[in-house]
XYZ file of C-alpha atoms in Angstrom:
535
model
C -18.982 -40.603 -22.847
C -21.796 -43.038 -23.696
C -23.544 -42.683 -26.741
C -27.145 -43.382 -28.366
C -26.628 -46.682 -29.971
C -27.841 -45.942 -33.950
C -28.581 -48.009 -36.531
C -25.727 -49.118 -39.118
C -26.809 -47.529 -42.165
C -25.016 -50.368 -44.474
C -23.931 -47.754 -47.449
C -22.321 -45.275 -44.824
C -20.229 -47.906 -42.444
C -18.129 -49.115 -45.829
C -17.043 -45.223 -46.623
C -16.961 -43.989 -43.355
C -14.919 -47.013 -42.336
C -12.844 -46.470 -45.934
C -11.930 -43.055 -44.882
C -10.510 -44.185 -41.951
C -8.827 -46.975 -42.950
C -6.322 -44.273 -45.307
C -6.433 -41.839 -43.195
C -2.482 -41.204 -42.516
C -3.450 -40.353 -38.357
C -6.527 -40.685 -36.713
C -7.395 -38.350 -33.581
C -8.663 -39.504 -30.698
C -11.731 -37.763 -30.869
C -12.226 -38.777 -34.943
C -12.125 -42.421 -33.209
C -14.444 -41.921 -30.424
C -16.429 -40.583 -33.180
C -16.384 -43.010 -35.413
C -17.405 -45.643 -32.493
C -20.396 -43.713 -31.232
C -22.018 -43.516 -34.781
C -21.342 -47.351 -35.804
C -21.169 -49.455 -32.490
C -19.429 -52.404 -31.797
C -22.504 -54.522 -31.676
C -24.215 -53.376 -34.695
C -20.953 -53.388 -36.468
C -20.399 -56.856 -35.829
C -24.019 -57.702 -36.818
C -23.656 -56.074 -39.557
C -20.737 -58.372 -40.623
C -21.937 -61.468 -39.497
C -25.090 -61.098 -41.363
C -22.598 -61.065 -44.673
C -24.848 -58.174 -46.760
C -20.962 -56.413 -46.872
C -18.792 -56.571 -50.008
C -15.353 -58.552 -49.346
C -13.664 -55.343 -49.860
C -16.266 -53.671 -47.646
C -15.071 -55.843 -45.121
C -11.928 -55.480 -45.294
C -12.286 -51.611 -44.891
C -14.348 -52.086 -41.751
C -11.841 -54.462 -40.323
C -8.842 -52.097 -41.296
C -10.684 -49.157 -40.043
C -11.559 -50.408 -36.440
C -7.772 -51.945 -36.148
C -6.776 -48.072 -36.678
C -9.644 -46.937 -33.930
C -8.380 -49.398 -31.389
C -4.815 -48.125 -31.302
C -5.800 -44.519 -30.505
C -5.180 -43.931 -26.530
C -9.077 -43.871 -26.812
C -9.047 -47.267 -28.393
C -7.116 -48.993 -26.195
C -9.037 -47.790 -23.166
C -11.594 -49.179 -24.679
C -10.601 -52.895 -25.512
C -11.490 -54.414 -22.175
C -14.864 -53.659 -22.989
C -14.895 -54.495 -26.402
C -13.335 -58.142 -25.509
C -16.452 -60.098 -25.934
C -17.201 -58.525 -29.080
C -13.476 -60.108 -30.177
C -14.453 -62.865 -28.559
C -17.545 -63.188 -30.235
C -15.780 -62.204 -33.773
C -13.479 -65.472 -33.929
C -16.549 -67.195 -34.730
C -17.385 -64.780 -37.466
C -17.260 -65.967 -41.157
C -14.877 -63.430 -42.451
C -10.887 -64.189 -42.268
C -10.622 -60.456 -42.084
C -13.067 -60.158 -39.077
C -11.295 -63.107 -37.279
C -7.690 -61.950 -37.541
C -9.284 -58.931 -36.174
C -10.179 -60.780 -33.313
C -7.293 -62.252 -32.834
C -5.259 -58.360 -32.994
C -7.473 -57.215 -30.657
C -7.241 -60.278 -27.868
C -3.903 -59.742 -28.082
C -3.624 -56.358 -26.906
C -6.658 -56.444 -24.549
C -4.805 -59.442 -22.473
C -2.273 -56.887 -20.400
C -5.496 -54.966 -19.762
C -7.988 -57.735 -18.615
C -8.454 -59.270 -14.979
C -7.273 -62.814 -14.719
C -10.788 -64.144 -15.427
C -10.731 -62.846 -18.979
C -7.333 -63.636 -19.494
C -8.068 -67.557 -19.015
C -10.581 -66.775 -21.134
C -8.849 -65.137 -24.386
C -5.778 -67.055 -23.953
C -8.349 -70.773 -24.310
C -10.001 -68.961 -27.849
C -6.457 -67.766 -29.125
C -4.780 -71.028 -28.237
C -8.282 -72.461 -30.295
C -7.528 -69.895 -32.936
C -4.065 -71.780 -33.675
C -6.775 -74.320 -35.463
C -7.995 -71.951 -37.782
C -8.162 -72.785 -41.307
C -6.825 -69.050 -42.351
C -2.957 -69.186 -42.273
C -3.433 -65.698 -41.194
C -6.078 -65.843 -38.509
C -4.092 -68.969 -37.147
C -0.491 -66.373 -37.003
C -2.092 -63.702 -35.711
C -3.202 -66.046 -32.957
C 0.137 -67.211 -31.981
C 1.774 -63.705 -32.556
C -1.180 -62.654 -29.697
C 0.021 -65.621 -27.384
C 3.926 -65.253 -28.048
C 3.579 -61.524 -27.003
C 1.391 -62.459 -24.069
C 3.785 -65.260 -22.825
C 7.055 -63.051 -23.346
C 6.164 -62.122 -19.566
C 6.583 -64.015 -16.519
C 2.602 -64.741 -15.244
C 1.775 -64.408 -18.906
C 4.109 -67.399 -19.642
C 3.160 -69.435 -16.543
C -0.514 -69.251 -17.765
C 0.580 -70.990 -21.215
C 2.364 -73.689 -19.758
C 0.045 -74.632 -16.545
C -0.912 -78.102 -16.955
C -4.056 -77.396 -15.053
C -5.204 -74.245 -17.449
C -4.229 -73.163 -20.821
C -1.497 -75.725 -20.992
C -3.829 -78.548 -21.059
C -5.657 -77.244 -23.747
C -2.161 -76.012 -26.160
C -1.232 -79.743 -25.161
C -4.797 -80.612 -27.274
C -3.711 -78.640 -29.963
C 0.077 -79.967 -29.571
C -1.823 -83.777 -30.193
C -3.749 -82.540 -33.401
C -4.522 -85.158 -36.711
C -4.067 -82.211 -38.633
C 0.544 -81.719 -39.154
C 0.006 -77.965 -40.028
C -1.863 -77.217 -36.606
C 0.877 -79.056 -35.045
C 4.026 -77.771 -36.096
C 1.928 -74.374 -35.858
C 1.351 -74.899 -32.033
C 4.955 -76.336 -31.508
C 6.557 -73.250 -33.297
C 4.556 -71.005 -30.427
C 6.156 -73.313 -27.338
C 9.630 -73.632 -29.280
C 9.151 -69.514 -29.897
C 8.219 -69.346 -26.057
C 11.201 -71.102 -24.435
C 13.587 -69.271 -26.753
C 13.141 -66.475 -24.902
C 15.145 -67.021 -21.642
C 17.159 -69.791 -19.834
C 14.387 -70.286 -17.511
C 11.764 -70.662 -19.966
C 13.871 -73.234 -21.426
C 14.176 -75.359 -18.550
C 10.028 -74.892 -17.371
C 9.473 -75.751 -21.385
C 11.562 -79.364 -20.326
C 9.480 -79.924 -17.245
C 6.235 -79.297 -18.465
C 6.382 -81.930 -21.564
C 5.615 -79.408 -23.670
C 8.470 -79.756 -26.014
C 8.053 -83.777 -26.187
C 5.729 -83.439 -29.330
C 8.500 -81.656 -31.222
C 10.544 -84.857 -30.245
C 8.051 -87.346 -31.701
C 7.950 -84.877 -34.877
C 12.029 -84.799 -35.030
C 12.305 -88.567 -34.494
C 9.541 -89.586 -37.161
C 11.877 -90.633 -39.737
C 8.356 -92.848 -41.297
C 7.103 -89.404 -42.216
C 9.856 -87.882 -44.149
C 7.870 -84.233 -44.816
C 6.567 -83.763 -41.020
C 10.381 -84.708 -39.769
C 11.810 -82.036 -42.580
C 9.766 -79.324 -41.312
C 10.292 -79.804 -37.734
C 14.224 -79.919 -38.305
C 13.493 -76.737 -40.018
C 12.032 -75.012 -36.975
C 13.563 -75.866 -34.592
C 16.967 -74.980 -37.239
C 15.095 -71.333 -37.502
C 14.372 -71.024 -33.621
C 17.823 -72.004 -32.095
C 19.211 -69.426 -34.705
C 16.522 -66.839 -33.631
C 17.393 -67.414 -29.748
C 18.492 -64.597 -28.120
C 21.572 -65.081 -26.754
C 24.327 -68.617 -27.189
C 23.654 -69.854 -23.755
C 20.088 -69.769 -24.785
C 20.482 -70.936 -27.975
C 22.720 -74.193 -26.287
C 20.478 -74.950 -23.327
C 17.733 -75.860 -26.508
C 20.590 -77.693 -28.287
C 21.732 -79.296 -24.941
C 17.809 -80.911 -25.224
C 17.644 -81.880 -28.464
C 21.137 -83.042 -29.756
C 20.363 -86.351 -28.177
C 17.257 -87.123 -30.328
C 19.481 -85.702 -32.959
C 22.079 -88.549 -32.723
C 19.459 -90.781 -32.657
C 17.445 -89.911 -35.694
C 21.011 -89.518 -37.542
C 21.535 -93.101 -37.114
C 18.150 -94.455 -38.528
C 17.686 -91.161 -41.218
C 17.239 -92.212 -44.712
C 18.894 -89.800 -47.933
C 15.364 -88.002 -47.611
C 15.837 -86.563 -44.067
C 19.485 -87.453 -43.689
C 21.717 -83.723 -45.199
C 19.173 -81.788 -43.514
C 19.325 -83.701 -39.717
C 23.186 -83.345 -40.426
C 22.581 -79.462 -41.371
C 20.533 -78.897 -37.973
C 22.764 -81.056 -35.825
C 25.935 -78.661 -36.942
C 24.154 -75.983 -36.475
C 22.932 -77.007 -32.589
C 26.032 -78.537 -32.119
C 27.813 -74.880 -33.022
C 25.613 -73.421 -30.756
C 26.926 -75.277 -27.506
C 30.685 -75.406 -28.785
C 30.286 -71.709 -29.265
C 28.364 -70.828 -26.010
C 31.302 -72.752 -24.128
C 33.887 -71.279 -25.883
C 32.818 -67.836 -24.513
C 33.021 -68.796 -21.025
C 35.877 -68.270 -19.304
C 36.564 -72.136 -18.531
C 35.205 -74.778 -21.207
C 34.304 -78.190 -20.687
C 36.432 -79.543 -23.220
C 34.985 -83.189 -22.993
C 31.326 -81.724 -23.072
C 32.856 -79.786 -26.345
C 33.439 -82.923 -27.958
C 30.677 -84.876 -27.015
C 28.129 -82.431 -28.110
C 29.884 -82.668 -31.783
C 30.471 -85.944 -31.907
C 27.098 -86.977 -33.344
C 27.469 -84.734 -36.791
C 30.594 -86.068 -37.101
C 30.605 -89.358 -36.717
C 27.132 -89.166 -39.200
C 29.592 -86.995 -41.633
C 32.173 -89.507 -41.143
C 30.379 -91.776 -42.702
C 28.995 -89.893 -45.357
C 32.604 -88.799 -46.032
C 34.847 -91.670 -45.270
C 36.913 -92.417 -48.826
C 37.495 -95.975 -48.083
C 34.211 -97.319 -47.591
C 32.176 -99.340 -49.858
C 28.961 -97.702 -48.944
C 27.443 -95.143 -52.222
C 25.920 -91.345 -50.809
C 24.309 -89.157 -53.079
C 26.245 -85.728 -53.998
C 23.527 -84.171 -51.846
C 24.348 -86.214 -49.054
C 28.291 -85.551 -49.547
C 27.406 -81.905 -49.999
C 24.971 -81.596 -46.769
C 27.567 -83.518 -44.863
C 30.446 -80.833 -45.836
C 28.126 -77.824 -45.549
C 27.413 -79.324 -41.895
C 31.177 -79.704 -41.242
C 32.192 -76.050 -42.768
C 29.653 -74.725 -40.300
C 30.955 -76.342 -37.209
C 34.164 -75.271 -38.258
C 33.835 -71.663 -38.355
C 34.409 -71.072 -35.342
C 37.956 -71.625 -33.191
C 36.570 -74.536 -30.714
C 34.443 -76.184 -33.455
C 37.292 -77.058 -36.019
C 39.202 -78.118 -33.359
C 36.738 -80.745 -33.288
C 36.601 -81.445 -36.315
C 40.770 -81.797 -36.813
C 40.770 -83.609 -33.729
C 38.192 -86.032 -34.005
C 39.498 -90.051 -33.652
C 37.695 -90.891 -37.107
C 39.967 -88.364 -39.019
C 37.199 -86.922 -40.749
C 38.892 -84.050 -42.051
C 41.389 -86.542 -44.080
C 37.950 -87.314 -46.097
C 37.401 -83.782 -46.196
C 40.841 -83.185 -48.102
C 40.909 -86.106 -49.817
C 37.558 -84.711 -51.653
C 39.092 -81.087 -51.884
C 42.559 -81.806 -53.170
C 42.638 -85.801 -54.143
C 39.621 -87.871 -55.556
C 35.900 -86.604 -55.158
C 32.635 -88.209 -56.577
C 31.594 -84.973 -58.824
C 32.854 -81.319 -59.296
C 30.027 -80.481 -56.985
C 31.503 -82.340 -54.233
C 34.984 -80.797 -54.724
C 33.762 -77.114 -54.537
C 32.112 -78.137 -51.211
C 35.119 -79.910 -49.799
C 37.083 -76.626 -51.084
C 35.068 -74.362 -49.024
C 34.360 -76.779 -45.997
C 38.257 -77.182 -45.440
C 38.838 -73.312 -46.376
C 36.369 -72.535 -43.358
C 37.915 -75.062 -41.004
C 41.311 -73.782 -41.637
C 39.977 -70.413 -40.490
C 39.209 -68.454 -44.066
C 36.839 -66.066 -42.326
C 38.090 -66.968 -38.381
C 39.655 -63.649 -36.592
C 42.121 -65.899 -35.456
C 42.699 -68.777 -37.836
C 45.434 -70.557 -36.305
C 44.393 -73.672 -33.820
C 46.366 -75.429 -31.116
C 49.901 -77.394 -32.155
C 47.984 -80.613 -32.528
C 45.001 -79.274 -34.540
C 47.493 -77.628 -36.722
C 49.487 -81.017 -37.143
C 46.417 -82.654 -38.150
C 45.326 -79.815 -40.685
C 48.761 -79.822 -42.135
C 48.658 -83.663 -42.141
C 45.102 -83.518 -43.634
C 46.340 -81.447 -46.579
C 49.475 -82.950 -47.816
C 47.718 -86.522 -47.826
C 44.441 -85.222 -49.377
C 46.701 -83.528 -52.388
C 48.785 -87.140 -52.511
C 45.660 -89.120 -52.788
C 44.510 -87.983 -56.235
C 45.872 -89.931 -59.360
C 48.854 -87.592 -59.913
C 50.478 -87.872 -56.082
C 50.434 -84.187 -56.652
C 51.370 -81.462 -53.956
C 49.008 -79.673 -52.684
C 50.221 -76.469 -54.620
C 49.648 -77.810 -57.829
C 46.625 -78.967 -56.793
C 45.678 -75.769 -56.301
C 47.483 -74.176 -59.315
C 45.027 -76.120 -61.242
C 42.340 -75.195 -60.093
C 42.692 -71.796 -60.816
C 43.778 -72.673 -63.971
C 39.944 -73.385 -64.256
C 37.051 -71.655 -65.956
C 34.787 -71.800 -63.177
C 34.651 -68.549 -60.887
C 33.402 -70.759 -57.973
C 35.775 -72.823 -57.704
C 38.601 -70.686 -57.995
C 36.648 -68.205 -55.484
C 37.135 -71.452 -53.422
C 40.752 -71.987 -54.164
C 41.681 -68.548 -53.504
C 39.630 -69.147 -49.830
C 41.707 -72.154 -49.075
C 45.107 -70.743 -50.363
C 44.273 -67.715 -48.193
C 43.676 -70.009 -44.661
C 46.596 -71.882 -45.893
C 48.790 -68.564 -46.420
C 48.364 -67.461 -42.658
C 50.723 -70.067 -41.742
C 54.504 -70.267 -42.168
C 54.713 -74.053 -43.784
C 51.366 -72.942 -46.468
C 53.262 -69.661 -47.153
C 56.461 -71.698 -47.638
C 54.188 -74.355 -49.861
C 52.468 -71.383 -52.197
C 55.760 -69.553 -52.508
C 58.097 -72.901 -53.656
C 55.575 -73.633 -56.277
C 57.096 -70.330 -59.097
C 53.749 -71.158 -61.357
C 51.560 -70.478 -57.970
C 53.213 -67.783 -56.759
C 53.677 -65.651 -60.405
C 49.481 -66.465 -61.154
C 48.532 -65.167 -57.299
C 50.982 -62.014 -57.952
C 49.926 -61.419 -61.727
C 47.016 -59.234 -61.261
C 45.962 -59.922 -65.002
C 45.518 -63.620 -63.868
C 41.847 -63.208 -63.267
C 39.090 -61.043 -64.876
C 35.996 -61.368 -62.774
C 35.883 -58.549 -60.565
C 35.299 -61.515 -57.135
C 38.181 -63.512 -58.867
C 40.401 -60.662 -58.340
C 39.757 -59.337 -55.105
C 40.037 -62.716 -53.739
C 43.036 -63.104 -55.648
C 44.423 -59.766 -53.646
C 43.218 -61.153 -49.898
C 45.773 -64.286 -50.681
C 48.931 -61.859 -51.478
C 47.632 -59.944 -48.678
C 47.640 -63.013 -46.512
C 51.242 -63.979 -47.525
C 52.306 -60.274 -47.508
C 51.345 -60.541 -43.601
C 53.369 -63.905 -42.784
C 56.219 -63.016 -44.460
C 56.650 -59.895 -42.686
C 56.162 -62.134 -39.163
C 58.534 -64.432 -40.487
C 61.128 -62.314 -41.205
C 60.433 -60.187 -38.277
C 61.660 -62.916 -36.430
C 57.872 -63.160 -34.668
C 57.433 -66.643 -36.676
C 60.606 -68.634 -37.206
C 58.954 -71.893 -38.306
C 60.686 -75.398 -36.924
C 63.574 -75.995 -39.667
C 64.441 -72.145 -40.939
C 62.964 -73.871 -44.720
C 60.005 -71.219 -44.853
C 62.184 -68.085 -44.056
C 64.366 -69.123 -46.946
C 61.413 -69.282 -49.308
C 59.884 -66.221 -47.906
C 62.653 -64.413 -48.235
C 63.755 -64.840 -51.508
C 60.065 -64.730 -52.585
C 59.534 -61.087 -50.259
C 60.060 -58.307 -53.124
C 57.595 -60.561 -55.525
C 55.038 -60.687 -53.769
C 55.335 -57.029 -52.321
C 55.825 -55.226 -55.916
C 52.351 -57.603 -56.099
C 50.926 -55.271 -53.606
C 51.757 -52.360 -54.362
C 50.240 -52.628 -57.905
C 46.519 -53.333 -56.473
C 43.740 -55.714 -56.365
C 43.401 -54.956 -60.656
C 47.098 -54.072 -61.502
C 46.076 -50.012 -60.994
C 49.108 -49.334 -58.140
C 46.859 -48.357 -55.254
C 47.498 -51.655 -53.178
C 49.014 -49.726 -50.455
C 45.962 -48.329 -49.495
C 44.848 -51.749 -49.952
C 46.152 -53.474 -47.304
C 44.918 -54.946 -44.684
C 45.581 -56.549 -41.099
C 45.667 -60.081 -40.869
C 45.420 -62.440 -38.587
C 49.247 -64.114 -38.638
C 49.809 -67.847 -37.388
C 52.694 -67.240 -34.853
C 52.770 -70.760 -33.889
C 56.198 -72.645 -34.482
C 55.257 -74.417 -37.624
């Protein structure tokens, strides 16, 4: 139905447009309504002429966003595109973002012609000075690219992908990493936008932003997208095809990274390198070698972060970033591997900090945790291959030896829980736990009496997290003893079914009293994943 175009009448368009704007639903016909008595063209006149209030504004601008996604509004955005158009030039943030909300869902509806044409003013749009126009803009172009032809239109280097490669080139960093997070966003949404992303270049300014160590701020922000992107991609052999890309410009800004850039480049290069030990450890056959290669850059970098015998100072962040990056390769099966396999024995430094010699107590609870996680504290199956194992059992004993008192690692432990400090105890009982699900740690917990009698004293701890980690260690030895003496686990020399059997009734009358001494452990208990390896 076409209508008489009328005059805005200035005080009735701000409370007609203000009792849309809260209305909970709007009809079709209250929108069809609204547009025949105020339309498009004098509405937009009216706002680009300024005589409306901010808040004015804003109800006009809230009010046609609730008209245009009626079924009657949408059949009409084709037809209101070059008044969207037109309002990206307007003055008003509000009236702009508009423009932007409305492209956006016009572009399904509009022949090719007017596509080229609202995709070019979005992609413009990115420029905008508004943090929110410049959002809504990309939010338009990431919705309109999520489909095949829409995609292809982005990246052509003969259409819009010319002009996003203007915007990819901008003085200004904000525009840039803005226009980068919409191609990064793009290709993490299939394998074969991934690969087109490669070709087209398109992904080579996040490259020069990554490998900009001279501009410490613009490299931290573009580890931190493309950190937030490979974690946001949709499935792991997505998320590895990105890493696949950029691990190598990963190594190299590793090796030339000052203590500015340096924990969070070894943050992002665990995480991508988790992402392609991960995605190959859920196909059926594994490249092995491609495993290790595609961790070898974090840690040979953490290596020498880490590495107790050289002469070279790191900061406590750096130690800490470097652990944090290690503890998150190493959560899951194929990624510690790599870590307790690694020629440069990292995980030696990594003990040697938990249980021997470390620079601060900050860099202890780190080490605590990072070895806890690589030993499998949170793994659904914690125990590795026999040579992994040999080096985490290796890795433990000598990291306890190297402190000042040539202590065993059960003491070690025994003191810090002797400790004030919740966290680090919460990180004790982690690594006992890991420890626990195999026959030679259960043997090493239950030899120690002082160990054994604090995990199985329930009055031993008083935070509520204290304790109920406290219980998840007896729990853990609860389950390896009964392997052990099941026969399922009989260890390599018969030692830890002596210990576990004489230490059996303790630590099951531990049980049974509950994670706060109360007696309802039974219900307690839980399955756990037991190391049946010969030990």
């Amino acid at each position: 139905m076409s209508a008489v175009p009328l005059m805005v009448s200035t005080p009735s368009l701000p409370s007609a447009a203000h009792e849309i704007a809260d209305s909970v639903f709007l009809t079709d016909d209250e929108a069809e309504r609204f547009l025949q008595k105020f339309p498009l063209v004098q509405i937009l006149e009216c706002l680009q002429r300024g005589t409306l209030s901010d808040q004015a504004t804003e109800y006009v601008c809230a009010a046609l966003k609730k008209v245009f996604s009626t079924s009657y509004g949408v059949e009409q955005l084709p037809a209101a595109t070059p008044y969207a158009l037109e309002a990206l030039a307007a003055p008003s943030h509000a009236l702009r973002r508009l423009g932007c909300q409305q492209l956006g869902a016009a572009l399904p509806a509009v022949p090719a012609e007017q596509q080229q044409r609202i995709t070019g003013a979005l992609v413009d749009a990115l420029a905008d000075k508004d943090t929110g126009v410049s959002c809504d803009a990309a939010a338009a172009l990431q919705s309109y690219g999520s489909n095949e032809q829409g995609f292809q239109d982005l990246i052509s280097p003969h259409g819009i992908g010319q002009q996003l490669s203007a915007v990819l080139a901008s003085s200004d960093p904000v525009v840039r990493m803005r226009a980068i997070a919409l191609v990064i966003g793009l290709g993490g949404q299939s394998k074969v936008a991934v690969k087109a992303l490669q070709q087209s270049g398109l992904l080579q300014p996040l490259v020069k932003e990554l490998t900009n160590e001279q501009d410490p701020l613009t490299c931290l922000a573009a580890l931190s997208l493309l950190k937030e992107q490979v974690e946001q991609a949709r499935d792991s052999t997505l998320k590895s095809l990105l890493a696949h890309f950029f691990l190598p410009h990963l190594e190299q800004l590793l090796t030339k990274a000052d203590s500015i850039v340096k924990p969070t480049a070894m943050q992002v290069a665990a995480t991508l390198s988790a992402a392609v030990v991960n995605a190959q450890q859920n196909q059926s056959q594994g490249d092995s070698s491609q495993q290790k290669s595609s961790a070898n850059a974090i840690l040979t970098s953490a290596k020498q972060v880490l590495d107790v015998n050289s002469q070279e100072d790191f900061s406590t962040g750096e130690e800490q970033a470097a652990l944090d990056a290690l503890s998150e390769l190493g959560m899951q099966q194929q990624g510690a591997e790599s870590v307790l396999l690694h020629p440069s024995h990292v995980v030696v430094d990594i003990a040697s900090k938990a249980l021997g010699r470390a620079p601060s107590p900050d860099v202890t609870l780190a080490a605590v945790h990072a070895l806890a996680t690589i030993a499998g504290a949170e793994r659904s199956q914690a125990v590795l291959s026999a040579s992994a194992e040999d080096g985490l059992k290796a890795a433990v004993y000598d990291g306890a030896y190297s402190g000042s008192s040539h202590a065993q690692p059960a003491q070690v432990l025994l003191g810090f829980l002797r400790q004030p400090f919740t966290d680090l105890r919460v990180a004790t009982y982690r690594l006992t736990t890991a420890l626990a699900l195999r026959p030679w740690g259960a043997a090493e917990v239950c030899l120690h009496q002082d160990l054994l009698l604090h995990l199985c004293n329930p009055k031993s701890e008083t935070s509520r997290q204290g304790c109920e980690f406290r219980y998840a260690c007896l729990q853990a030895l609860a389950a390896i003893t009964r392997s052990v003496l099941s026969g399922k686990d009989m260890g390599r020399d018969g030692t830890a079914r002596e210990v576990l059997t004489a230490s059996a009734p303790a630590i099951q009358l531990a049980i049974t009293q509950g994670v706060y001494g109360s007696g309802q452990g039974r219900q307690a208990i839980m399955e756990h994943q037991v190391a049946t390896m010969q030990s």
